[in-house]
Amino acid sequence: MDGRQRAGGDMSGFTLELTDDQKQIRDWLHGFAAEVIRPAAAEWDEREETPWPVIQEAAKAGIYSLDFYAQQFFDPTGLGIPLAMEELFWGDAGIALSIVGTGLAAVGVLANGTEEQIGTWIPQMYGEPGDVKVAAFCSSEPDAGSDVGAMRTRAVYREATDEWVIDGTKTWATNGGIAQVHVVVAVVDPELGVKGHASFVVPPGTPGLSQGQKFRKHGIRASHTAEVVLDGVRVPGHCLLGGKEKLDERLARARAARASGTSGERVRNAAMATFEASRHVVGAMAVGTARAAYETALDYARTRTQFGRPIVDNQGVAFQLADMRTRIDAARLLVWRASWMAATGKPFTAAEGSMSKLYASETAKDVTARAIQILGGNGYTREYPVERMHRDAAIYTIFEGTSEIQRLVIARTLAGVPIR
Ligand SMILES: Cc1cc2nc3c(=O)[nH]c(=O)nc-3n(C[C@H](O)[C@H](O)[C@H](O)COP(=O)(O)OP(=O)(O)OC[C@H]3O[C@@H](n4cnc5c(N)ncnc54)[C@H](O)[C@@H]3O)c2cc1C
């Protein structure tokens, strides 16, 4: 054994081998994706409706619940969530987003809410396996997409009645208007920019909240996306996530930093660290879609015969597949690195979370486009799934921060200049 071999092996502590538990969960989710999600994909894409029966199935199987995500989240290696996302989105992106979309709102409550708020609202977001519900996270607005600081939705506190009155229009909300519980981000102090924002729960049936237009989309059409109009929505004081005392302290700190001319860098860094720690989740979804398209293309290339031989025997086709697979594996490694860093508290000094989201999203777009080419005319039809996968893949470079915003975050982090 030479020195190099001795330095590696079991003693290194480094491994990409999944544990037996991780393999078991991955295989179970793969089974659900293959047997329940994938066969329903084309139908719900055409219907452009929330696939309630599939969400119901996921709830019965134990996949649509906070417990399931909490278990995956607390996997000490960090791989629980990315493994789950890759398998579900391998099944179908639109249906998988309908299954995991509630998680966005749940994370909003988990990140900012008190224990009581978590215990009250999260169970209502999911409902019961026999009567499932969904939740929506509403931050984006018509004039505030990438530029969250331009948010206009306003929440004003009325001390006499201990309630908040919320007015504004949210857009692009996944599950917006059909949700049991909406989590809404609003401006409470316009002088403070993003530091003057707070999150509120809008309970089921609250007057003044209504669905605006439902968007007819290019892809992920099984996932409901709509405007949410808030017109004099009154919510009790206890619906402010984290509570009034904590908000007042936070606002006082931000005002003091502003008055003393300090930039509030620490607050901004904390917010950026939170985003970095979750960006790989979208990366994992993108890897799932890319892998699904690659596998379809590989099968097709092996069996489709032209000029008397399988098309994969042409280097022009085989090299495409080699590049596709290489990009997918590289994307997955970036996703796993970022999730491991998040789980083990490593600082994202090179915006590694953004890197994983950027690379995996662009990979999904590239790989699905190449898959269409490999399937030729069939690839261009709805008889084969790759055209749907290509339409679906486009979302990964847009939501949760566009590719341009990821590049901006990476570049500014590397340069050591403030992100915004
Ligand atoms: C299907 C879908 C589901 C969504 N779900 C949700 C949800 O549940 N909740 C929610 O709150 N939001 C949601 N979003 C909103 C999503 O996060 C935004 O669409 C995204 O942040 C981009 O904002 P925008 O669409 O306003 O684009 P804009 O910010 O207007 O960007 C337009 C273009 O300009 C580029 N650009 C902007 N600023 C810069 C810059 N400084 N430098 C370089 N390029 C720049 C962008 O990269 C993009 O290419 C969803 C969106 C979609 C499409």
CSV table of C-alpha atoms and ligand atoms in Angstrom, one decimal:
chain,number,residue,atom,x,y,z
A,1,MET,CA,0.0,0.0,0.0
A,2,ASP,CA,1.5,3.4,-0.9
A,3,GLY,CA,1.2,6.6,1.1
A,4,ARG,CA,-1.6,7.9,-1.0
A,5,GLN,CA,-3.7,4.8,-0.4
A,6,ARG,CA,-3.0,4.9,3.4
A,7,ALA,CA,-4.2,8.5,3.5
A,8,GLY,CA,-7.5,7.5,2.0
A,9,GLY,CA,-9.7,4.5,2.9
A,10,ASP,CA,-11.8,4.2,6.0
A,11,MET,CA,-9.6,6.4,8.1
A,12,SER,CA,-10.2,9.6,6.1
A,13,GLY,CA,-13.7,10.1,7.5
A,14,PHE,CA,-14.8,11.3,4.0
A,15,THR,CA,-17.5,9.3,2.2
A,16,LEU,CA,-20.1,9.8,-0.4
A,17,GLU,CA,-21.6,6.4,0.5
A,18,LEU,CA,-25.2,6.8,1.6
A,19,THR,CA,-26.2,5.1,4.9
A,20,ASP,CA,-28.6,2.2,4.9
A,21,ASP,CA,-31.4,4.5,6.2
A,22,GLN,CA,-30.8,7.0,3.5
A,23,LYS,CA,-30.9,4.3,0.8
A,24,GLN,CA,-34.1,2.9,2.2
A,25,ILE,CA,-35.8,6.3,2.3
A,26,ARG,CA,-34.6,7.2,-1.2
A,27,ASP,CA,-35.8,3.8,-2.6
A,28,TRP,CA,-39.2,4.2,-0.9
A,29,LEU,CA,-39.6,7.7,-2.4
A,30,HIS,CA,-38.4,6.5,-5.8
A,31,GLY,CA,-41.2,3.8,-5.6
A,32,PHE,CA,-43.8,6.4,-4.8
A,33,ALA,CA,-42.5,8.7,-7.6
A,34,ALA,CA,-42.5,5.8,-10.1
A,35,GLU,CA,-45.8,4.3,-9.2
A,36,VAL,CA,-48.0,7.2,-8.2
A,37,ILE,CA,-46.5,10.5,-9.4
A,38,ARG,CA,-45.1,9.7,-12.8
A,39,PRO,CA,-48.2,7.9,-14.2
A,40,ALA,CA,-50.3,11.0,-13.3
A,41,ALA,CA,-47.9,13.6,-14.6
A,42,ALA,CA,-49.2,14.1,-18.2
A,43,GLU,CA,-52.8,14.3,-17.0
A,44,TRP,CA,-52.3,17.0,-14.4
A,45,ASP,CA,-50.0,18.9,-16.7
A,46,GLU,CA,-52.8,19.1,-19.2
A,47,ARG,CA,-55.5,19.9,-16.6
A,48,GLU,CA,-53.4,22.7,-15.1
A,49,GLU,CA,-55.0,22.0,-11.7
A,50,THR,CA,-53.8,21.0,-8.3
A,51,PRO,CA,-53.6,17.2,-8.2
A,52,TRP,CA,-55.5,16.8,-4.9
A,53,PRO,CA,-55.8,13.0,-5.2
A,54,VAL,CA,-52.1,12.6,-5.6
A,55,ILE,CA,-51.4,14.9,-2.6
A,56,GLN,CA,-53.9,12.8,-0.7
A,57,GLU,CA,-52.0,9.6,-1.6
A,58,ALA,CA,-48.8,11.3,-0.5
A,59,ALA,CA,-50.4,12.2,2.8
A,60,LYS,CA,-51.6,8.6,3.3
A,61,ALA,CA,-48.0,7.3,2.5
A,62,GLY,CA,-46.6,9.7,5.1
A,63,ILE,CA,-44.8,11.9,2.5
A,64,TYR,CA,-47.1,14.9,2.8
A,65,SER,CA,-46.6,15.9,6.4
A,66,LEU,CA,-44.3,18.1,8.6
A,67,ASP,CA,-43.0,15.0,10.4
A,68,PHE,CA,-41.6,13.6,7.2
A,69,TYR,CA,-39.8,16.8,6.3
A,70,ALA,CA,-38.6,17.4,9.9
A,71,GLN,CA,-37.1,13.9,9.9
A,72,GLN,CA,-35.3,14.5,6.6
A,73,PHE,CA,-34.2,18.0,7.8
A,74,PHE,CA,-32.6,16.6,10.9
A,75,ASP,CA,-30.5,14.0,9.0
A,76,PRO,CA,-27.0,15.0,10.4
A,77,THR,CA,-25.3,14.6,7.0
A,78,GLY,CA,-27.7,17.2,5.5
A,79,LEU,CA,-28.6,14.8,2.6
A,80,GLY,CA,-32.2,13.9,3.8
A,81,ILE,CA,-33.9,16.8,2.0
A,82,PRO,CA,-31.9,16.8,-1.3
A,83,LEU,CA,-32.4,13.0,-1.6
A,84,ALA,CA,-36.1,13.4,-1.1
A,85,MET,CA,-36.4,16.3,-3.5
A,86,GLU,CA,-34.4,14.6,-6.2
A,87,GLU,CA,-36.7,11.5,-6.2
A,88,LEU,CA,-40.0,13.4,-6.0
A,89,PHE,CA,-39.1,15.8,-8.8
A,90,TRP,CA,-37.7,12.9,-10.8
A,91,GLY,CA,-41.3,11.7,-10.7
A,92,ASP,CA,-42.7,15.0,-12.0
A,93,ALA,CA,-41.9,18.6,-11.2
A,94,GLY,CA,-45.5,20.0,-11.2
A,95,ILE,CA,-46.9,17.3,-9.0
A,96,ALA,CA,-43.9,17.3,-6.7
A,97,LEU,CA,-44.2,21.1,-6.2
A,98,SER,CA,-47.8,20.6,-5.3
A,99,ILE,CA,-46.7,18.1,-2.7
A,100,VAL,CA,-43.8,20.1,-1.3
A,101,GLY,CA,-45.1,23.7,-1.9
A,102,THR,CA,-46.7,23.9,1.5
A,103,GLY,CA,-43.2,23.4,2.9
A,104,LEU,CA,-42.3,27.0,1.9
A,105,ALA,CA,-45.0,28.4,4.1
A,106,ALA,CA,-44.2,25.9,6.9
A,107,VAL,CA,-40.5,27.0,6.8
A,108,GLY,CA,-41.7,30.7,7.0
A,109,VAL,CA,-43.4,29.8,10.3
A,110,LEU,CA,-40.6,27.6,11.6
A,111,ALA,CA,-38.0,30.2,10.9
A,112,ASN,CA,-39.8,33.1,12.5
A,113,GLY,CA,-42.6,31.8,14.7
A,114,THR,CA,-42.9,31.0,18.4
A,115,GLU,CA,-43.3,27.4,19.5
A,116,GLU,CA,-47.0,28.1,20.0
A,117,GLN,CA,-47.4,29.5,16.5
A,118,ILE,CA,-45.6,26.5,15.1
A,119,GLY,CA,-47.8,24.1,17.0
A,120,THR,CA,-51.0,26.0,16.0
A,121,TRP,CA,-50.4,26.8,12.3
A,122,ILE,CA,-48.3,24.1,10.8
A,123,PRO,CA,-50.8,21.2,11.4
A,124,GLN,CA,-53.5,23.3,9.8
A,125,MET,CA,-51.3,23.9,6.7
A,126,TYR,CA,-51.2,20.1,6.0
A,127,GLY,CA,-54.7,19.1,7.2
A,128,GLU,CA,-55.4,15.4,7.7
A,129,PRO,CA,-54.5,12.5,5.4
A,130,GLY,CA,-58.3,12.1,4.7
A,131,ASP,CA,-58.7,15.9,4.2
A,132,VAL,CA,-55.5,17.5,3.0
A,133,LYS,CA,-54.9,21.2,2.9
A,134,VAL,CA,-52.2,23.3,1.4
A,135,ALA,CA,-50.4,26.5,2.4
A,136,ALA,CA,-48.9,29.5,0.6
A,137,PHE,CA,-45.9,31.7,1.2
A,138,CYS,CA,-46.6,35.2,-0.3
A,139,SER,CA,-43.6,37.5,-0.6
A,140,SER,CA,-43.3,38.5,-4.3
A,141,GLU,CA,-45.2,41.4,-5.7
A,142,PRO,CA,-45.8,42.8,-9.1
A,143,ASP,CA,-43.1,45.5,-8.5
A,144,ALA,CA,-41.0,43.5,-6.1
A,145,GLY,CA,-39.5,40.3,-7.5
A,146,SER,CA,-35.8,40.1,-7.3
A,147,ASP,CA,-35.8,43.4,-5.6
A,148,VAL,CA,-37.5,42.4,-2.3
A,149,GLY,CA,-36.8,45.9,-0.9
A,150,ALA,CA,-39.4,47.4,-3.3
A,151,MET,CA,-42.2,45.6,-1.4
A,152,ARG,CA,-45.3,47.7,-0.9
A,153,THR,CA,-47.8,45.5,1.0
A,154,ARG,CA,-48.3,47.3,4.3
A,155,ALA,CA,-49.2,46.0,7.7
A,156,VAL,CA,-50.4,48.6,10.3
A,157,TYR,CA,-50.8,47.8,14.0
A,158,ARG,CA,-54.0,49.0,15.8
A,159,GLU,CA,-53.2,49.0,19.4
A,160,ALA,CA,-56.8,49.5,20.7
A,161,THR,CA,-57.9,46.2,19.2
A,162,ASP,CA,-54.5,44.4,19.1
A,163,GLU,CA,-54.8,43.6,15.4
A,164,TRP,CA,-52.8,44.2,12.2
A,165,VAL,CA,-54.5,45.5,9.1
A,166,ILE,CA,-52.8,44.3,5.9
A,167,ASP,CA,-53.2,45.8,2.4
A,168,GLY,CA,-51.5,45.0,-0.8
A,169,THR,CA,-51.2,42.6,-3.8
A,170,LYS,CA,-49.0,39.6,-3.8
A,171,THR,CA,-48.1,37.7,-7.0
A,172,TRP,CA,-46.7,34.4,-8.1
A,173,ALA,CA,-47.9,32.7,-4.9
A,174,THR,CA,-47.7,28.9,-5.1
A,175,ASN,CA,-51.0,27.7,-3.7
A,176,GLY,CA,-52.1,31.4,-3.4
A,177,GLY,CA,-55.9,31.7,-2.8
A,178,ILE,CA,-56.5,27.9,-2.5
A,179,ALA,CA,-54.4,27.7,0.7
A,180,GLN,CA,-55.8,27.0,4.1
A,181,VAL,CA,-53.2,29.2,5.6
A,182,HIS,CA,-51.3,32.1,3.9
A,183,VAL,CA,-48.0,33.4,5.2
A,184,VAL,CA,-47.7,37.0,4.1
A,185,VAL,CA,-44.6,39.2,4.2
A,186,ALA,CA,-45.4,42.9,4.7
A,187,VAL,CA,-43.8,46.2,5.4
A,188,VAL,CA,-44.2,47.4,9.0
A,189,ASP,CA,-41.7,50.3,8.8
A,190,PRO,CA,-41.1,51.7,5.3
A,191,GLU,CA,-38.1,53.7,6.5
A,192,LEU,CA,-36.1,50.6,7.2
A,193,GLY,CA,-36.2,48.8,3.8
A,194,VAL,CA,-36.0,45.0,4.1
A,195,LYS,CA,-35.3,45.3,7.8
A,196,GLY,CA,-38.7,46.8,8.2
A,197,HIS,CA,-40.5,43.7,6.9
A,198,ALA,CA,-42.4,41.2,9.1
A,199,SER,CA,-44.3,37.9,8.4
A,200,PHE,CA,-47.9,37.3,9.3
A,201,VAL,CA,-50.2,34.2,9.3
A,202,VAL,CA,-53.5,34.9,7.7
A,203,PRO,CA,-55.9,32.3,9.2
A,204,PRO,CA,-58.4,30.3,7.1
A,205,GLY,CA,-61.5,32.3,6.0
A,206,THR,CA,-60.1,35.7,6.9
A,207,PRO,CA,-62.3,38.4,5.1
A,208,GLY,CA,-60.4,40.6,2.7
A,209,LEU,CA,-58.0,37.9,1.3
A,210,SER,CA,-58.9,36.8,-2.2
A,211,GLN,CA,-57.3,35.1,-5.1
A,212,GLY,CA,-56.5,37.3,-8.1
A,213,GLN,CA,-55.6,35.9,-11.4
A,214,LYS,CA,-54.4,32.3,-11.6
A,215,PHE,CA,-51.4,32.1,-14.0
A,216,ARG,CA,-51.4,29.8,-17.0
A,217,LYS,CA,-47.9,28.7,-17.1
A,218,HIS,CA,-45.2,27.3,-19.5
A,219,GLY,CA,-44.3,24.4,-17.1
A,220,ILE,CA,-45.0,22.9,-13.6
A,221,ARG,CA,-48.6,23.3,-14.6
A,222,ALA,CA,-50.0,21.0,-12.0
A,223,SER,CA,-48.8,23.5,-9.4
A,224,HIS,CA,-51.2,26.3,-8.7
A,225,THR,CA,-49.7,29.8,-9.0
A,226,ALA,CA,-51.8,33.0,-8.4
A,227,GLU,CA,-52.1,36.5,-7.3
A,228,VAL,CA,-53.3,37.1,-3.7
A,229,VAL,CA,-55.1,40.3,-3.0
A,230,LEU,CA,-55.2,41.7,0.6
A,231,ASP,CA,-57.8,44.3,1.0
A,232,GLY,CA,-58.1,45.5,4.6
A,233,VAL,CA,-57.2,42.1,5.9
A,234,ARG,CA,-57.4,42.1,9.7
A,235,VAL,CA,-55.5,39.6,11.7
A,236,PRO,CA,-55.2,39.3,15.5
A,237,GLY,CA,-51.9,40.4,17.1
A,238,HIS,CA,-50.9,36.8,17.7
A,239,CYS,CA,-50.7,36.2,13.9
A,240,LEU,CA,-47.5,38.3,13.7
A,241,LEU,CA,-44.8,35.6,13.5
A,242,GLY,CA,-42.3,35.9,16.4
A,243,GLY,CA,-44.6,38.2,18.4
A,244,LYS,CA,-44.7,42.0,18.9
A,245,GLU,CA,-42.0,42.3,21.5
A,246,LYS,CA,-39.4,40.6,19.3
A,247,LEU,CA,-40.5,42.7,16.3
A,248,ASP,CA,-40.2,45.9,18.4
A,249,GLU,CA,-36.7,45.0,19.6
A,250,ARG,CA,-35.6,44.1,16.0
A,251,LEU,CA,-37.0,47.4,14.6
A,252,ALA,CA,-35.3,49.4,17.5
A,253,ARG,CA,-31.9,47.8,16.6
A,254,ALA,CA,-32.4,48.6,12.9
A,255,ARG,CA,-33.3,52.2,13.7
A,256,ALA,CA,-30.3,52.6,16.0
A,257,ALA,CA,-28.0,51.2,13.3
A,258,ARG,CA,-29.5,53.6,10.8
A,259,ALA,CA,-29.2,56.6,13.1
A,260,SER,CA,-25.6,55.8,13.9
A,261,GLY,CA,-24.8,55.4,10.2
A,262,THR,CA,-23.7,51.7,10.6
A,263,SER,CA,-24.9,49.7,7.7
A,264,GLY,CA,-26.7,46.9,9.6
A,265,GLU,CA,-24.2,44.5,7.9
A,266,ARG,CA,-24.7,41.9,10.6
A,267,VAL,CA,-28.5,41.7,10.1
A,268,ARG,CA,-27.9,41.4,6.3
A,269,ASN,CA,-25.3,38.7,6.7
A,270,ALA,CA,-27.6,36.7,8.9
A,271,ALA,CA,-30.4,37.0,6.3
A,272,MET,CA,-28.0,36.0,3.5
A,273,ALA,CA,-26.8,33.0,5.5
A,274,THR,CA,-30.4,31.8,5.8
A,275,PHE,CA,-30.9,32.0,2.1
A,276,GLU,CA,-27.6,30.3,1.3
A,277,ALA,CA,-28.5,27.5,3.7
A,278,SER,CA,-31.7,26.6,1.7
A,279,ARG,CA,-30.8,27.3,-1.9
A,280,HIS,CA,-29.6,23.8,-2.6
A,281,VAL,CA,-33.1,22.5,-2.1
A,282,VAL,CA,-34.2,24.0,-5.5
A,283,GLY,CA,-30.9,22.6,-6.9
A,284,ALA,CA,-31.9,19.1,-5.8
A,285,MET,CA,-35.3,19.5,-7.5
A,286,ALA,CA,-33.5,20.5,-10.7
A,287,VAL,CA,-31.2,17.5,-10.5
A,288,GLY,CA,-34.4,15.3,-10.3
A,289,THR,CA,-35.8,16.7,-13.4
A,290,ALA,CA,-32.5,16.6,-15.3
A,291,ARG,CA,-31.9,12.9,-14.3
A,292,ALA,CA,-35.4,12.0,-15.5
A,293,ALA,CA,-34.8,13.5,-18.9
A,294,TYR,CA,-31.3,12.0,-19.2
A,295,GLU,CA,-32.6,8.5,-18.3
A,296,THR,CA,-35.4,8.8,-20.9
A,297,ALA,CA,-32.9,10.0,-23.6
A,298,LEU,CA,-30.4,7.2,-22.7
A,299,ASP,CA,-33.1,4.5,-23.0
A,300,TYR,CA,-34.3,6.0,-26.3
A,301,ALA,CA,-30.8,6.2,-27.8
A,302,ARG,CA,-30.1,2.6,-27.0
A,303,THR,CA,-33.3,1.3,-28.7
A,304,ARG,CA,-33.9,3.7,-31.6
A,305,THR,CA,-32.3,2.4,-34.7
A,306,GLN,CA,-31.3,4.5,-37.7
A,307,PHE,CA,-28.9,3.6,-40.5
A,308,GLY,CA,-29.0,0.0,-39.2
A,309,ARG,CA,-27.7,0.7,-35.7
A,310,PRO,CA,-28.9,2.2,-32.4
A,311,ILE,CA,-28.4,6.0,-32.5
A,312,VAL,CA,-26.3,5.8,-29.4
A,313,ASP,CA,-23.6,4.2,-31.6
A,314,ASN,CA,-23.1,7.6,-33.1
A,315,GLN,CA,-20.5,9.6,-31.3
A,316,GLY,CA,-22.5,12.7,-31.8
A,317,VAL,CA,-25.3,11.2,-29.7
A,318,ALA,CA,-23.2,9.3,-27.2
A,319,PHE,CA,-21.1,12.5,-26.4
A,320,GLN,CA,-24.3,14.4,-25.7
A,321,LEU,CA,-25.2,11.7,-23.1
A,322,ALA,CA,-21.8,11.8,-21.6
A,323,ASP,CA,-22.0,15.6,-21.1
A,324,MET,CA,-25.5,15.3,-19.7
A,325,ARG,CA,-24.6,12.7,-17.1
A,326,THR,CA,-21.4,14.6,-16.2
A,327,ARG,CA,-23.3,17.8,-15.6
A,328,ILE,CA,-26.0,16.0,-13.5
A,329,ASP,CA,-23.4,14.4,-11.3
A,330,ALA,CA,-21.5,17.6,-10.9
A,331,ALA,CA,-24.7,19.4,-10.0
A,332,ARG,CA,-25.6,16.8,-7.4
A,333,LEU,CA,-22.2,17.1,-5.8
A,334,LEU,CA,-22.6,20.9,-5.5
A,335,VAL,CA,-26.0,20.3,-4.0
A,336,TRP,CA,-24.7,17.7,-1.5
A,337,ARG,CA,-21.8,20.0,-0.6
A,338,ALA,CA,-24.1,22.9,0.2
A,339,SER,CA,-26.5,20.7,2.2
A,340,TRP,CA,-23.7,19.2,4.1
A,341,MET,CA,-22.3,22.7,4.8
A,342,ALA,CA,-25.7,23.9,6.0
A,343,ALA,CA,-26.2,20.9,8.3
A,344,THR,CA,-22.8,21.1,9.8
A,345,GLY,CA,-22.8,24.9,10.2
A,346,LYS,CA,-20.0,25.7,7.8
A,347,PRO,CA,-19.9,29.3,6.7
A,348,PHE,CA,-20.8,29.9,3.0
A,349,THR,CA,-17.7,32.0,2.3
A,350,ALA,CA,-18.0,31.5,-1.5
A,351,ALA,CA,-21.8,31.5,-1.7
A,352,GLU,CA,-21.8,27.7,-2.2
A,353,GLY,CA,-25.5,27.5,-1.7
A,354,SER,CA,-26.1,29.9,-4.6
A,355,MET,CA,-23.5,28.0,-6.7
A,356,SER,CA,-25.4,24.8,-6.3
A,357,LYS,CA,-28.8,26.4,-7.3
A,358,LEU,CA,-27.3,28.2,-10.2
A,359,TYR,CA,-25.4,25.2,-11.7
A,360,ALA,CA,-28.2,22.6,-11.1
A,361,SER,CA,-30.9,24.9,-12.5
A,362,GLU,CA,-28.9,25.7,-15.7
A,363,THR,CA,-28.1,22.0,-16.0
A,364,ALA,CA,-31.8,21.0,-15.9
A,365,LYS,CA,-32.5,23.5,-18.7
A,366,ASP,CA,-29.6,22.3,-20.8
A,367,VAL,CA,-30.1,18.5,-20.2
A,368,THR,CA,-33.8,18.6,-20.9
A,369,ALA,CA,-33.2,20.5,-24.2
A,370,ARG,CA,-30.6,17.9,-25.3
A,371,ALA,CA,-33.0,15.1,-24.3
A,372,ILE,CA,-35.6,16.6,-26.8
A,373,GLN,CA,-32.9,16.6,-29.5
A,374,ILE,CA,-32.0,12.9,-28.8
A,375,LEU,CA,-35.6,11.9,-29.1
A,376,GLY,CA,-36.0,13.7,-32.4
A,377,GLY,CA,-39.6,14.3,-33.5
A,378,ASN,CA,-40.9,12.2,-30.6
A,379,GLY,CA,-39.1,14.5,-28.2
A,380,TYR,CA,-41.1,17.4,-29.5
A,381,THR,CA,-44.4,15.7,-28.8
A,382,ARG,CA,-46.6,15.2,-25.7
A,383,GLU,CA,-46.4,11.5,-26.3
A,384,TYR,CA,-43.0,11.5,-24.6
A,385,PRO,CA,-42.2,13.2,-21.3
A,386,VAL,CA,-39.1,15.2,-22.2
A,387,GLU,CA,-40.9,18.2,-23.7
A,388,ARG,CA,-42.8,18.5,-20.4
A,389,MET,CA,-39.6,18.2,-18.5
A,390,HIS,CA,-38.0,20.9,-20.5
A,391,ARG,CA,-40.9,23.2,-19.9
A,392,ASP,CA,-40.8,22.4,-16.2
A,393,ALA,CA,-37.0,22.9,-16.0
A,394,ALA,CA,-37.2,26.6,-16.9
A,395,ILE,CA,-38.7,27.4,-13.5
A,396,TYR,CA,-35.6,26.5,-11.6
A,397,THR,CA,-33.6,29.4,-13.1
A,398,ILE,CA,-36.4,31.8,-12.1
A,399,PHE,CA,-37.9,31.1,-8.7
A,400,GLU,CA,-36.2,31.4,-5.3
A,401,GLY,CA,-33.8,33.8,-7.0
A,402,THR,CA,-33.1,33.9,-10.7
A,403,SER,CA,-29.8,32.7,-12.2
A,404,GLU,CA,-28.7,36.3,-12.6
A,405,ILE,CA,-29.3,37.0,-8.9
A,406,GLN,CA,-27.4,33.8,-7.9
A,407,ARG,CA,-24.4,35.0,-10.1
A,408,LEU,CA,-24.7,38.4,-8.4
A,409,VAL,CA,-24.6,36.9,-4.9
A,410,ILE,CA,-21.7,34.6,-5.8
A,411,ALA,CA,-19.7,37.4,-7.4
A,412,ARG,CA,-20.3,39.9,-4.6
A,413,THR,CA,-19.5,37.3,-2.0
A,414,LEU,CA,-16.2,36.5,-3.7
A,415,ALA,CA,-15.4,40.1,-4.1
A,416,GLY,CA,-16.2,40.8,-0.4
A,417,VAL,CA,-18.7,43.5,-1.2
A,418,PRO,CA,-22.2,43.8,0.3
A,419,ILE,CA,-24.8,41.7,-1.5
A,420,ARG,CA,-27.3,44.5,-1.9
B,1,LIG,C1,-44.1,29.3,-10.9
B,1,LIG,C2,-43.7,30.3,-9.9
B,1,LIG,C3,-43.9,30.1,-8.6
B,1,LIG,C4,-43.4,31.0,-7.6
B,1,LIG,N1,-43.7,30.8,-6.3
B,1,LIG,C5,-43.5,31.8,-5.4
B,1,LIG,C6,-44.1,31.7,-4.1
B,1,LIG,O1,-44.6,30.7,-3.7
B,1,LIG,N2,-43.9,32.8,-3.3
B,1,LIG,C7,-43.3,34.0,-3.7
B,1,LIG,O2,-43.2,34.9,-2.9
B,1,LIG,N3,-42.8,34.1,-4.9
B,1,LIG,C8,-42.9,33.1,-5.8
B,1,LIG,N4,-42.4,33.2,-7.1
B,1,LIG,C9,-41.8,34.4,-7.5
B,1,LIG,C10,-40.3,34.3,-7.9
B,1,LIG,O3,-39.5,34.1,-6.8
B,1,LIG,C11,-40.0,35.5,-8.7
B,1,LIG,O4,-40.6,35.4,-10.0
B,1,LIG,C12,-38.5,35.7,-8.9
B,1,LIG,O5,-37.9,36.1,-7.7
B,1,LIG,C13,-38.2,36.7,-9.9
B,1,LIG,O6,-38.9,37.9,-9.8
B,1,LIG,P1,-39.6,38.6,-11.0
B,1,LIG,O7,-40.4,37.5,-11.7
B,1,LIG,O8,-40.3,39.8,-10.6
B,1,LIG,O9,-38.5,39.0,-12.1
B,1,LIG,P2,-37.6,40.3,-12.0
B,1,LIG,O10,-37.0,40.5,-10.7
B,1,LIG,O11,-38.4,41.4,-12.6
B,1,LIG,O12,-36.4,39.9,-13.0
B,1,LIG,C14,-36.6,40.0,-14.5
B,1,LIG,C15,-35.2,39.6,-15.1
B,1,LIG,O13,-34.3,40.7,-14.7
B,1,LIG,C16,-33.2,40.0,-14.1
B,1,LIG,N5,-32.6,40.9,-13.0
B,1,LIG,C17,-33.3,41.6,-12.0
B,1,LIG,N6,-32.5,42.2,-11.3
B,1,LIG,C18,-31.2,42.0,-11.7
B,1,LIG,C19,-29.9,42.4,-11.4
B,1,LIG,N7,-29.7,43.2,-10.3
B,1,LIG,N8,-28.9,42.0,-12.1
B,1,LIG,C20,-29.1,41.2,-13.2
B,1,LIG,N9,-30.3,40.8,-13.6
B,1,LIG,C21,-31.3,41.2,-12.9
B,1,LIG,C22,-33.7,38.7,-13.5
B,1,LIG,O14,-32.7,37.8,-13.3
B,1,LIG,C23,-34.7,38.3,-14.6
B,1,LIG,O15,-34.0,37.7,-15.6
B,1,LIG,C24,-42.8,32.2,-8.1
B,1,LIG,C25,-42.6,32.4,-9.4
B,1,LIG,C26,-43.0,31.5,-10.3
B,1,LIG,C27,-42.8,31.8,-11.8
